[in-house]
Short mmCIF file of C-alpha atoms and ligand atoms in Angstrom, two decimals:
data_model
loop_
_atom_site.label_atom_id
_atom_site.label_comp_id
_atom_site.label_asym_id
_atom_site.label_seq_id
_atom_site.Cartn_x
_atom_site.Cartn_y
_atom_site.Cartn_z
CA ARG E 1 -0.10 -0.08 -0.17
CA LYS E 2 1.40 3.48 -0.98
CA ASP E 3 1.98 6.28 1.28
CA VAL E 4 0.47 4.98 4.44
CA GLY E 5 0.78 7.59 6.92
CA ARG E 6 1.21 7.03 10.74
CA ILE E 7 0.03 9.09 13.61
CA SER E 8 1.22 9.22 17.13
CA THR E 9 -0.74 8.32 20.15
CA GLY E 10 1.48 10.45 22.38
CA SER E 11 3.34 7.48 23.64
CA THR E 12 6.17 6.36 22.01
CA ALA E 13 5.61 2.79 23.52
CA VAL E 14 1.97 2.32 22.01
CA ASP E 15 3.24 3.86 18.95
CA GLU E 16 5.84 1.01 18.73
CA LEU E 17 3.51 -1.73 19.66
CA ILE E 18 1.44 -0.87 16.78
CA GLY E 19 4.26 -0.38 14.15
CA GLY E 20 4.72 3.17 14.39
CA GLY E 21 1.67 4.94 15.21
CA ILE E 22 -2.13 4.42 13.91
CA GLU E 23 -2.25 3.90 10.15
CA THR E 24 -4.13 5.91 7.43
CA GLN E 25 -5.91 3.43 4.97
CA SER E 26 -6.56 1.24 8.19
CA ILE E 27 -8.98 0.91 10.72
CA THR E 28 -7.57 0.67 14.60
CA GLU E 29 -9.88 -0.30 17.19
CA VAL E 30 -9.07 0.42 20.94
CA PHE E 31 -11.60 -1.53 23.37
CA GLY E 32 -11.58 -1.47 27.19
CA GLU E 33 -13.77 -1.07 30.34
CA PHE E 34 -15.12 2.32 31.43
CA GLY E 35 -12.17 4.84 32.41
CA SER E 36 -9.39 2.85 30.47
CA GLY E 37 -8.41 5.80 28.47
CA LYS E 38 -10.08 5.35 24.94
CA SER E 39 -11.41 8.79 25.16
CA GLN E 40 -8.31 10.11 26.08
CA ILE E 41 -6.60 8.67 23.42
CA SER E 42 -9.15 9.96 20.80
CA HIS E 43 -8.57 13.38 22.33
CA GLU E 44 -4.65 12.92 21.72
CA LEU E 45 -4.76 11.93 18.25
CA ALA E 46 -7.34 14.78 17.32
CA VAL E 47 -4.19 16.99 18.39
CA THR E 48 -1.01 14.94 17.23
CA ILE E 49 -2.82 14.56 13.66
CA GLN E 50 -2.17 18.25 13.19
CA LEU E 51 1.59 18.04 14.22
CA PRO E 52 4.15 17.89 11.37
CA GLU E 53 5.31 14.33 10.20
CA ASP E 54 8.58 14.72 12.32
CA LYS E 55 6.60 15.17 15.32
CA GLY E 56 4.26 12.28 14.84
CA GLY E 57 1.29 13.81 12.72
CA LEU E 58 0.46 14.42 9.14
CA GLU E 59 -0.36 18.03 9.22
CA GLY E 60 -4.14 17.04 8.97
CA GLU E 61 -7.41 17.87 10.32
CA CYS E 62 -9.94 15.25 11.71
CA VAL E 63 -13.68 14.52 12.26
CA PHE E 64 -14.31 13.52 15.73
CA ILE E 65 -17.79 11.54 16.00
CA ASP E 66 -18.94 11.98 19.31
CA THR E 67 -21.70 9.50 20.18
CA GLU E 68 -21.66 10.18 24.11
CA ASN E 69 -20.93 13.72 24.58
CA THR E 70 -17.32 13.03 25.79
CA PHE E 71 -15.48 15.45 23.61
CA ARG E 72 -14.10 17.96 25.78
CA PRO E 73 -12.74 21.21 24.24
CA GLU E 74 -10.65 21.79 27.67
CA ARG E 75 -8.70 18.75 27.40
CA ILE E 76 -7.93 19.75 23.77
CA GLU E 77 -6.58 23.05 25.15
CA GLN E 78 -4.47 21.22 27.64
CA ILE E 79 -2.97 18.79 24.91
CA SER E 80 -2.22 21.36 22.38
CA ASN E 81 -0.41 23.56 24.85
CA TYR E 82 1.91 20.60 25.70
CA PHE E 83 2.66 20.63 21.71
CA GLU E 84 2.84 24.24 21.86
CA LEU E 85 -0.03 24.88 19.24
CA ASP E 86 -2.37 27.43 19.24
CA HIS E 87 -5.48 25.78 20.95
CA GLU E 88 -8.10 27.91 19.01
CA GLU E 89 -6.53 26.78 15.68
CA THR E 90 -6.02 23.18 16.97
CA LEU E 91 -9.78 23.07 17.98
CA ASN E 92 -10.92 24.92 14.55
CA LYS E 93 -9.23 21.65 12.90
CA ILE E 94 -11.06 19.14 14.83
CA HIS E 95 -14.56 18.95 13.18
CA ILE E 96 -16.80 17.70 15.79
CA ALA E 97 -20.01 15.77 14.69
CA ARG E 98 -22.16 14.83 17.51
CA ALA E 99 -24.37 11.76 16.44
CA PHE E 100 -27.72 11.69 18.44
CA ASN E 101 -28.73 8.02 17.31
CA SER E 102 -27.19 5.13 15.03
CA SER E 103 -28.64 6.53 11.69
CA HIS E 104 -27.11 9.79 12.56
CA GLN E 105 -24.09 8.41 13.17
CA ILE E 106 -23.77 6.43 9.70
CA LEU E 107 -24.92 9.58 7.94
CA MET E 108 -22.32 11.47 9.80
CA ALA E 109 -19.66 9.27 8.60
CA GLU E 110 -21.16 9.49 4.94
CA LYS E 111 -20.98 13.29 5.15
CA VAL E 112 -17.16 12.91 5.65
CA ASN E 113 -16.94 12.35 1.92
CA GLU E 114 -18.32 15.88 1.11
CA LEU E 115 -15.91 17.62 3.72
CA ILE E 116 -13.30 16.20 2.07
CA GLN E 117 -14.41 16.87 -1.52
CA SER E 118 -14.85 20.72 -0.33
CA GLY E 119 -10.93 20.80 0.17
CA THR E 120 -10.80 20.05 3.94
CA ASN E 121 -7.65 18.13 4.64
CA ILE E 122 -9.13 15.15 6.70
CA ARG E 123 -6.64 12.54 7.40
CA LEU E 124 -8.49 11.04 10.59
CA ILE E 125 -11.77 10.08 11.87
CA ILE E 126 -12.31 9.20 15.43
CA VAL E 127 -15.64 7.44 16.38
CA ASP E 128 -15.85 7.76 20.42
CA SER E 129 -17.63 5.44 20.70
CA LEU E 130 -18.73 3.24 17.70
CA MET E 131 -21.25 0.82 19.56
CA ALA E 132 -23.08 2.84 22.13
CA HIS E 133 -26.18 3.63 20.01
CA PHE E 134 -26.06 0.44 18.26
CA ARG E 135 -26.12 -1.24 21.47
CA ALA E 136 -28.82 0.84 22.98
CA GLU E 137 -31.19 0.74 19.88
CA TYR E 138 -30.94 -2.78 18.97
CA ILE E 139 -31.71 -4.85 21.95
CA GLY E 140 -32.36 -8.54 21.96
CA ARG E 141 -31.43 -11.40 19.94
CA GLU E 142 -34.02 -11.01 17.27
CA SER E 143 -32.51 -7.58 16.30
CA LEU E 144 -28.79 -8.58 16.38
CA ALA E 145 -28.95 -9.25 12.62
CA THR E 146 -30.28 -5.77 11.58
CA ARG E 147 -27.59 -4.46 14.22
CA GLN E 148 -24.80 -5.93 12.63
CA GLN E 149 -26.07 -5.14 9.19
CA LYS E 150 -26.19 -1.51 10.07
CA LEU E 151 -22.91 -1.58 11.74
CA ASN E 152 -21.39 -3.14 8.62
CA GLN E 153 -22.87 -0.46 6.59
CA HIS E 154 -21.03 2.35 8.83
CA LEU E 155 -17.83 0.34 8.91
CA HIS E 156 -17.81 0.00 5.23
CA THR E 157 -18.25 3.75 4.60
CA LEU E 158 -15.60 4.55 6.89
CA GLN E 159 -13.28 2.05 5.32
CA ASN E 160 -14.08 3.51 1.85
CA ILE E 161 -12.91 6.94 2.99
CA ALA E 162 -9.93 5.55 4.45
CA THR E 163 -8.62 3.76 1.27
CA THR E 164 -10.18 6.45 -1.21
CA TYR E 165 -8.62 9.52 0.91
CA ASN E 166 -5.61 7.72 2.64
CA VAL E 167 -7.32 8.69 6.01
CA ALA E 168 -6.79 6.79 9.46
CA ILE E 169 -9.96 5.52 11.05
CA PHE E 170 -10.01 5.32 15.00
CA LEU E 171 -12.58 3.63 16.85
CA THR E 172 -13.33 3.22 20.44
CA ASN E 173 -15.53 0.26 22.12
CA GLN E 174 -16.57 -0.20 25.37
CA VAL E 175 -16.51 -3.69 26.86
CA GLN E 176 -16.68 -5.31 30.17
CA ALA E 177 -13.50 -6.42 32.00
CA ARG E 178 -13.90 -9.86 31.38
CA PRO E 179 -11.29 -12.65 30.46
CA ASP E 180 -13.27 -13.18 27.43
CA ALA E 181 -13.25 -9.66 26.45
CA PHE E 182 -11.42 -10.38 23.02
CA PHE E 183 -14.67 -11.57 21.75
CA GLY E 184 -17.36 -9.18 20.57
CA SER E 185 -15.23 -6.89 18.46
CA PRO E 186 -17.40 -5.25 15.89
CA THR E 187 -14.40 -5.06 13.54
CA LYS E 188 -13.41 -8.59 14.04
CA ALA E 189 -16.87 -9.90 13.49
CA ILE E 190 -16.72 -8.67 9.92
CA GLY E 191 -12.81 -8.56 9.31
CA GLY E 192 -11.59 -10.41 6.39
CA HIS E 193 -14.80 -10.29 4.43
CA VAL E 194 -16.17 -6.55 4.36
CA LEU E 195 -12.83 -4.96 5.33
CA GLY E 196 -11.04 -6.87 2.60
CA HIS E 197 -7.88 -5.30 1.89
CA ALA E 198 -7.23 -3.16 4.96
CA SER E 199 -5.54 -4.25 7.95
CA THR E 200 -7.40 -3.78 11.30
CA TYR E 201 -5.17 -3.11 14.40
CA ARG E 202 -6.76 -4.12 17.87
CA VAL E 203 -5.76 -2.78 21.00
CA TRP E 204 -7.00 -3.75 24.38
CA LEU E 205 -6.50 -1.05 27.07
CA LYS E 206 -6.44 -2.00 30.75
CA LYS E 207 -6.09 0.04 33.66
CA GLY E 208 -2.81 -0.85 35.50
CA LEU E 209 -1.33 0.31 39.12
CA ALA E 210 -0.75 3.54 40.31
CA GLY E 211 -2.70 5.31 37.44
CA LYS E 212 -0.78 3.53 34.86
CA ARG E 213 -2.84 2.12 31.61
CA ILE E 214 -1.62 -1.14 29.94
CA ALA E 215 -2.24 -1.34 26.29
CA ARG E 216 -1.94 -4.79 24.48
CA LEU E 217 -2.24 -5.66 20.68
CA VAL E 218 -4.42 -8.59 19.69
CA ASP E 219 -4.75 -10.41 16.46
CA SER E 220 -2.71 -8.03 14.40
CA PRO E 221 -2.15 -9.37 10.63
CA HIS E 222 1.44 -8.92 10.77
CA LEU E 223 2.73 -7.45 13.99
CA PRO E 224 3.82 -9.56 16.93
CA GLU E 225 0.98 -9.68 20.04
CA GLY E 226 2.60 -7.76 22.87
CA GLU E 227 1.81 -5.00 25.51
CA CYS E 228 3.46 -1.95 27.00
CA VAL E 229 2.44 0.55 29.61
CA PHE E 230 1.62 4.14 29.25
CA LYS E 231 0.29 6.88 31.28
CA ILE E 232 -2.26 9.74 31.02
CA THR E 233 -1.52 12.96 32.51
CA SER E 234 -2.57 16.58 32.32
CA ASP E 235 -0.19 16.87 29.26
CA GLY E 236 -2.22 13.96 27.60
CA VAL E 237 -1.10 10.36 26.63
CA VAL E 238 2.66 9.97 27.70
CA ASP E 239 5.18 6.72 28.28
P1 ADP S 1 -12.94 5.71 28.37
O1 ADP S 1 -12.20 4.65 28.46
O2 ADP S 1 -13.84 5.45 29.46
O3 ADP S 1 -12.90 6.32 27.49
P2 ADP S 1 -11.03 8.01 29.39
O4 ADP S 1 -10.22 7.82 28.26
O5 ADP S 1 -12.30 8.98 29.55
O6 ADP S 1 -12.03 6.51 29.52
O7 ADP S 1 -9.94 7.88 30.64
C1 ADP S 1 -10.63 8.62 31.90
C2 ADP S 1 -9.23 8.74 32.83
O8 ADP S 1 -8.21 9.35 32.03
C3 ADP S 1 -9.61 9.04 33.87
O9 ADP S 1 -10.15 8.26 35.02
C4 ADP S 1 -8.39 9.87 34.22
O10 ADP S 1 -7.83 8.64 35.15
C5 ADP S 1 -7.60 10.02 33.11
N1 ADP S 1 -7.56 11.63 32.83
C6 ADP S 1 -8.71 12.28 32.06
N2 ADP S 1 -8.38 13.47 32.16
C7 ADP S 1 -7.25 13.89 32.88
C8 ADP S 1 -6.36 14.65 33.26
N3 ADP S 1 -6.75 16.05 32.59
N4 ADP S 1 -5.17 14.61 33.82
C9 ADP S 1 -4.83 13.05 34.32
N5 ADP S 1 -5.61 12.15 33.85
C10 ADP S 1 -6.72 12.24 33.20
#
Protein backbone atom coordinates (compact mmCIF):
# COMPACT_ATOMS: atom_id res chain seq x y z
CA ARG A 1 0.00 0.00 0.00
CA LYS A 2 1.35 3.35 -1.06
CA ASP A 3 1.88 6.42 1.10
CA VAL A 4 0.60 4.98 4.36
CA GLY A 5 0.77 7.72 6.99
CA ARG A 6 1.21 7.21 10.72
CA ILE A 7 -0.12 9.23 13.63
CA SER A 8 1.40 9.21 17.10
CA THR A 9 -0.73 8.24 20.10
CA GLY A 10 1.47 10.45 22.27
CA SER A 11 3.19 7.43 23.81
CA THR A 12 6.27 6.10 21.98
CA ALA A 13 5.74 2.71 23.62
CA VAL A 14 2.19 2.44 22.27
CA ASP A 15 3.32 3.73 18.86
CA GLU A 16 6.01 1.04 18.69
CA LEU A 17 3.56 -1.63 19.79
CA ILE A 18 1.33 -0.90 16.81
CA GLY A 19 4.14 -0.47 14.31
CA GLY A 20 4.83 3.26 14.52
CA GLY A 21 1.50 4.93 15.26
CA ILE A 22 -2.01 4.45 13.93
CA GLU A 23 -2.10 3.95 10.16
CA THR A 24 -3.96 5.68 7.41
CA GLN A 25 -5.94 3.38 5.10
CA SER A 26 -6.63 1.20 8.14
CA ILE A 27 -9.04 0.87 11.00
CA THR A 28 -7.66 0.87 14.53
CA GLU A 29 -10.04 -0.25 17.26
CA VAL A 30 -9.28 0.29 20.93
CA PHE A 31 -11.44 -1.55 23.42
CA GLY A 32 -11.54 -1.64 27.18
CA GLU A 33 -13.67 -0.98 30.20
CA PHE A 34 -14.95 2.42 31.33
CA GLY A 35 -12.07 4.72 32.25
CA SER A 36 -9.40 2.68 30.48
CA GLY A 37 -8.31 5.65 28.34
CA LYS A 38 -10.23 5.28 25.08
CA SER A 39 -11.52 8.87 25.01
CA GLN A 40 -8.18 10.22 26.16
CA ILE A 41 -6.35 8.61 23.25
CA SER A 42 -9.09 9.95 20.96
CA HIS A 43 -8.44 13.50 22.18
CA GLU A 44 -4.68 13.02 21.89
CA LEU A 45 -4.92 11.86 18.26
CA ALA A 46 -7.20 14.80 17.40
CA VAL A 47 -4.22 17.00 18.28
CA THR A 48 -1.25 14.89 17.10
CA ILE A 49 -2.75 14.49 13.60
CA GLN A 50 -2.14 18.25 13.23
CA LEU A 51 1.59 18.07 14.01
CA PRO A 52 4.22 17.93 11.27
CA GLU A 53 5.45 14.46 10.23
CA ASP A 54 8.67 14.62 12.22
CA LYS A 55 6.58 15.22 15.36
CA GLY A 56 4.21 12.32 14.73
CA GLY A 57 1.43 13.96 12.75
CA LEU A 58 0.32 14.43 9.17
CA GLU A 59 -0.45 18.16 9.31
CA GLY A 60 -4.05 17.15 8.83
CA GLU A 61 -7.48 17.84 10.25
CA CYS A 62 -9.85 15.33 11.78
CA VAL A 63 -13.51 14.51 12.23
CA PHE A 64 -14.52 13.53 15.76
CA ILE A 65 -17.81 11.64 15.77
CA ASP A 66 -18.94 11.98 19.36
CA THR A 67 -21.75 9.62 20.34
CA GLU A 68 -21.78 10.02 24.12
CA ASN A 69 -20.89 13.67 24.60
CA THR A 70 -17.39 12.82 25.70
CA PHE A 71 -15.61 15.47 23.63
CA ARG A 72 -13.97 18.08 25.89
CA PRO A 73 -12.52 21.24 24.30
CA GLU A 74 -10.70 22.01 27.57
CA ARG A 75 -8.81 18.76 27.19
CA ILE A 76 -7.80 19.71 23.64
CA GLU A 77 -6.54 23.00 25.04
CA GLN A 78 -4.33 21.20 27.58
CA ILE A 79 -2.92 18.80 25.01
CA SER A 80 -2.29 21.50 22.42
CA ASN A 81 -0.49 23.60 25.05
CA TYR A 82 1.80 20.65 25.67
CA PHE A 83 2.68 20.58 21.94
CA GLU A 84 2.93 24.38 21.87
CA LEU A 85 0.08 24.66 19.40
CA ASP A 86 -2.44 27.48 19.41
CA HIS A 87 -5.49 25.88 20.98
CA GLU A 88 -8.05 27.91 19.02
CA GLU A 89 -6.45 26.90 15.73
CA THR A 90 -6.19 23.33 16.94
CA LEU A 91 -9.88 23.24 17.86
CA ASN A 92 -10.81 24.68 14.46
CA LYS A 93 -9.19 21.68 12.79
CA ILE A 94 -11.27 19.22 14.82
CA HIS A 95 -14.64 18.84 13.13
CA ILE A 96 -17.02 17.71 15.85
CA ALA A 97 -20.01 15.68 14.74
CA ARG A 98 -22.40 14.87 17.57
CA ALA A 99 -24.34 11.75 16.65
CA PHE A 100 -27.75 11.54 18.30
CA ASN A 101 -28.57 7.97 17.27
CA SER A 102 -27.08 5.22 15.14
CA SER A 103 -28.68 6.40 11.87
CA HIS A 104 -27.32 9.86 12.49
CA GLN A 105 -23.92 8.36 13.24
CA ILE A 106 -23.96 6.48 9.92
CA LEU A 107 -24.97 9.69 8.13
CA MET A 108 -22.22 11.71 9.84
CA ALA A 109 -19.61 9.28 8.52
CA GLU A 110 -21.05 9.49 5.00
CA LYS A 111 -20.90 13.31 5.18
CA VAL A 112 -17.14 13.19 5.65
CA ASN A 113 -16.89 12.47 1.91
CA GLU A 114 -18.41 15.89 1.18
CA LEU A 115 -16.14 17.62 3.67
CA ILE A 116 -13.07 16.11 2.01
CA GLN A 117 -14.36 16.88 -1.48
CA SER A 118 -14.86 20.51 -0.47
CA GLY A 119 -11.12 20.68 0.16
CA THR A 120 -10.74 20.04 3.89
CA ASN A 121 -7.59 18.08 4.59
CA ILE A 122 -9.17 15.35 6.73
CA ARG A 123 -6.63 12.62 7.55
CA LEU A 124 -8.29 11.04 10.59
CA ILE A 125 -11.81 10.05 11.64
CA ILE A 126 -12.41 9.25 15.29
CA VAL A 127 -15.59 7.50 16.39
CA ASP A 128 -15.97 7.64 20.18
CA SER A 129 -17.74 5.35 20.82
CA LEU A 130 -18.59 3.11 17.91
CA MET A 131 -21.16 0.89 19.58
CA ALA A 132 -23.01 2.94 22.19
CA HIS A 133 -26.03 3.85 20.03
CA PHE A 134 -26.14 0.49 18.27
CA ARG A 135 -26.17 -1.32 21.61
CA ALA A 136 -28.86 0.93 23.04
CA GLU A 137 -31.14 0.74 20.00
CA TYR A 138 -30.87 -2.87 18.92
CA ILE A 139 -31.71 -4.84 22.00
CA GLY A 140 -32.40 -8.54 22.12
CA ARG A 141 -31.42 -11.50 19.99
CA GLU A 142 -33.98 -10.86 17.26
CA SER A 143 -32.43 -7.50 16.40
CA LEU A 144 -28.82 -8.70 16.30
CA ALA A 145 -28.80 -9.37 12.56
CA THR A 146 -30.15 -5.88 11.79
CA ARG A 147 -27.64 -4.35 14.15
CA GLN A 148 -24.76 -6.14 12.50
CA GLN A 149 -26.01 -5.17 9.06
CA LYS A 150 -26.19 -1.47 10.01
CA LEU A 151 -22.82 -1.67 11.68
CA ASN A 152 -21.30 -3.28 8.59
CA GLN A 153 -22.70 -0.46 6.50
CA HIS A 154 -21.12 2.09 8.85
CA LEU A 155 -17.74 0.35 8.90
CA HIS A 156 -17.82 -0.03 5.15
CA THR A 157 -18.38 3.74 4.74
CA LEU A 158 -15.44 4.44 7.03
CA GLN A 159 -13.23 1.90 5.29
CA ASN A 160 -14.05 3.40 1.91
CA ILE A 161 -13.05 6.88 3.05
CA ALA A 162 -9.86 5.44 4.56
CA THR A 163 -8.70 3.84 1.32
CA THR A 164 -10.02 6.48 -1.07
CA TYR A 165 -8.57 9.48 0.73
CA ASN A 166 -5.68 7.95 2.70
CA VAL A 167 -7.39 8.59 6.03
CA ALA A 168 -6.90 6.82 9.39
CA ILE A 169 -9.94 5.47 11.23
CA PHE A 170 -9.87 5.27 15.03
CA LEU A 171 -12.75 3.53 16.81
CA THR A 172 -13.40 3.09 20.51
CA ASN A 173 -15.42 0.22 21.88
CA GLN A 174 -16.43 -0.17 25.50
CA VAL A 175 -16.35 -3.71 26.85
CA GLN A 176 -16.66 -5.27 30.27
CA ALA A 177 -13.44 -6.24 32.03
CA ARG A 178 -13.88 -9.96 31.49
CA PRO A 179 -11.34 -12.56 30.40
CA ASP A 180 -13.36 -13.06 27.22
CA ALA A 181 -13.10 -9.38 26.34
CA PHE A 182 -11.30 -10.41 23.16
CA PHE A 183 -14.62 -11.42 21.71
CA GLY A 184 -17.46 -9.25 20.57
CA SER A 185 -15.31 -7.00 18.44
CA PRO A 186 -17.35 -5.19 15.81
CA THR A 187 -14.43 -5.00 13.43
CA LYS A 188 -13.35 -8.59 13.97
CA ALA A 189 -16.87 -9.83 13.36
CA ILE A 190 -16.60 -8.79 9.75
CA GLY A 191 -12.83 -8.56 9.41
CA GLY A 192 -11.46 -10.26 6.34
CA HIS A 193 -14.75 -10.05 4.51
CA VAL A 194 -16.16 -6.57 4.36
CA LEU A 195 -12.90 -4.92 5.33
CA GLY A 196 -11.10 -6.77 2.56
CA HIS A 197 -7.65 -5.41 1.86
CA ALA A 198 -7.48 -3.19 4.92
CA SER A 199 -5.66 -4.27 8.00
CA THR A 200 -7.39 -3.79 11.30
CA TYR A 201 -5.46 -3.13 14.46
CA ARG A 202 -7.07 -4.01 17.75
CA VAL A 203 -5.71 -2.72 21.03
CA TRP A 204 -7.00 -3.78 24.42
CA LEU A 205 -6.66 -1.08 27.11
CA LYS A 206 -6.50 -2.04 30.76
CA LYS A 207 -6.08 -0.10 33.96
CA GLY A 208 -2.79 -0.82 35.73
CA LEU A 209 -1.40 0.13 39.12
CA ALA A 210 -0.74 3.72 40.21
CA GLY A 211 -2.73 5.31 37.39
CA LYS A 212 -0.84 3.44 34.70
CA ARG A 213 -2.52 1.95 31.67
CA ILE A 214 -1.65 -1.18 29.74
CA ALA A 215 -2.12 -1.44 25.98
CA ARG A 216 -2.17 -4.91 24.47
CA LEU A 217 -2.11 -5.52 20.73
CA VAL A 218 -4.36 -8.44 19.82
CA ASP A 219 -4.84 -10.39 16.61
CA SER A 220 -2.82 -8.14 14.36
CA PRO A 221 -2.32 -9.46 10.81
CA HIS A 222 1.43 -8.81 10.64
CA LEU A 223 2.71 -7.59 13.99
CA PRO A 224 3.61 -9.70 17.04
CA GLU A 225 1.21 -9.62 19.96
CA GLY A 226 2.58 -7.72 22.90
CA GLU A 227 1.84 -5.11 25.48
CA CYS A 228 3.24 -1.91 26.93
CA VAL A 229 2.56 0.61 29.64
CA PHE A 230 1.53 4.23 29.19
CA LYS A 231 0.15 7.05 31.33
CA ILE A 232 -2.54 9.67 31.09
CA THR A 233 -1.48 13.01 32.56
CA SER A 234 -2.61 16.61 32.25
CA ASP A 235 -0.24 16.81 29.25
CA GLY A 236 -2.14 13.99 27.56
CA VAL A 237 -1.05 10.45 26.70
CA VAL A 238 2.62 9.85 27.56
CA ASP A 239 5.05 6.97 28.19
P1 LIG B 1 -12.82 5.67 28.56
O1 LIG B 1 -12.00 4.46 28.26
O2 LIG B 1 -14.05 5.36 29.35
O3 LIG B 1 -13.05 6.51 27.35
P2 LIG B 1 -11.24 7.92 29.39
O4 LIG B 1 -10.39 7.94 28.18
O5 LIG B 1 -12.29 8.95 29.53
O6 LIG B 1 -11.90 6.50 29.57
O7 LIG B 1 -10.25 7.95 30.63
C1 LIG B 1 -10.62 8.59 31.81
C2 LIG B 1 -9.42 8.60 32.71
O8 LIG B 1 -8.38 9.39 32.13
C3 LIG B 1 -9.71 9.23 34.04
O9 LIG B 1 -10.19 8.27 34.94
C4 LIG B 1 -8.34 9.75 34.45
O10 LIG B 1 -7.61 8.70 35.04
C5 LIG B 1 -7.67 10.07 33.14
N1 LIG B 1 -7.68 11.50 32.85
C6 LIG B 1 -8.62 12.18 32.17
N2 LIG B 1 -8.32 13.49 32.11
C7 LIG B 1 -7.16 13.64 32.76
C8 LIG B 1 -6.32 14.75 33.08
N3 LIG B 1 -6.62 16.00 32.67
N4 LIG B 1 -5.20 14.53 33.78
C9 LIG B 1 -4.89 13.28 34.17
N5 LIG B 1 -5.63 12.20 33.93
C10 LIG B 1 -6.75 12.37 33.23
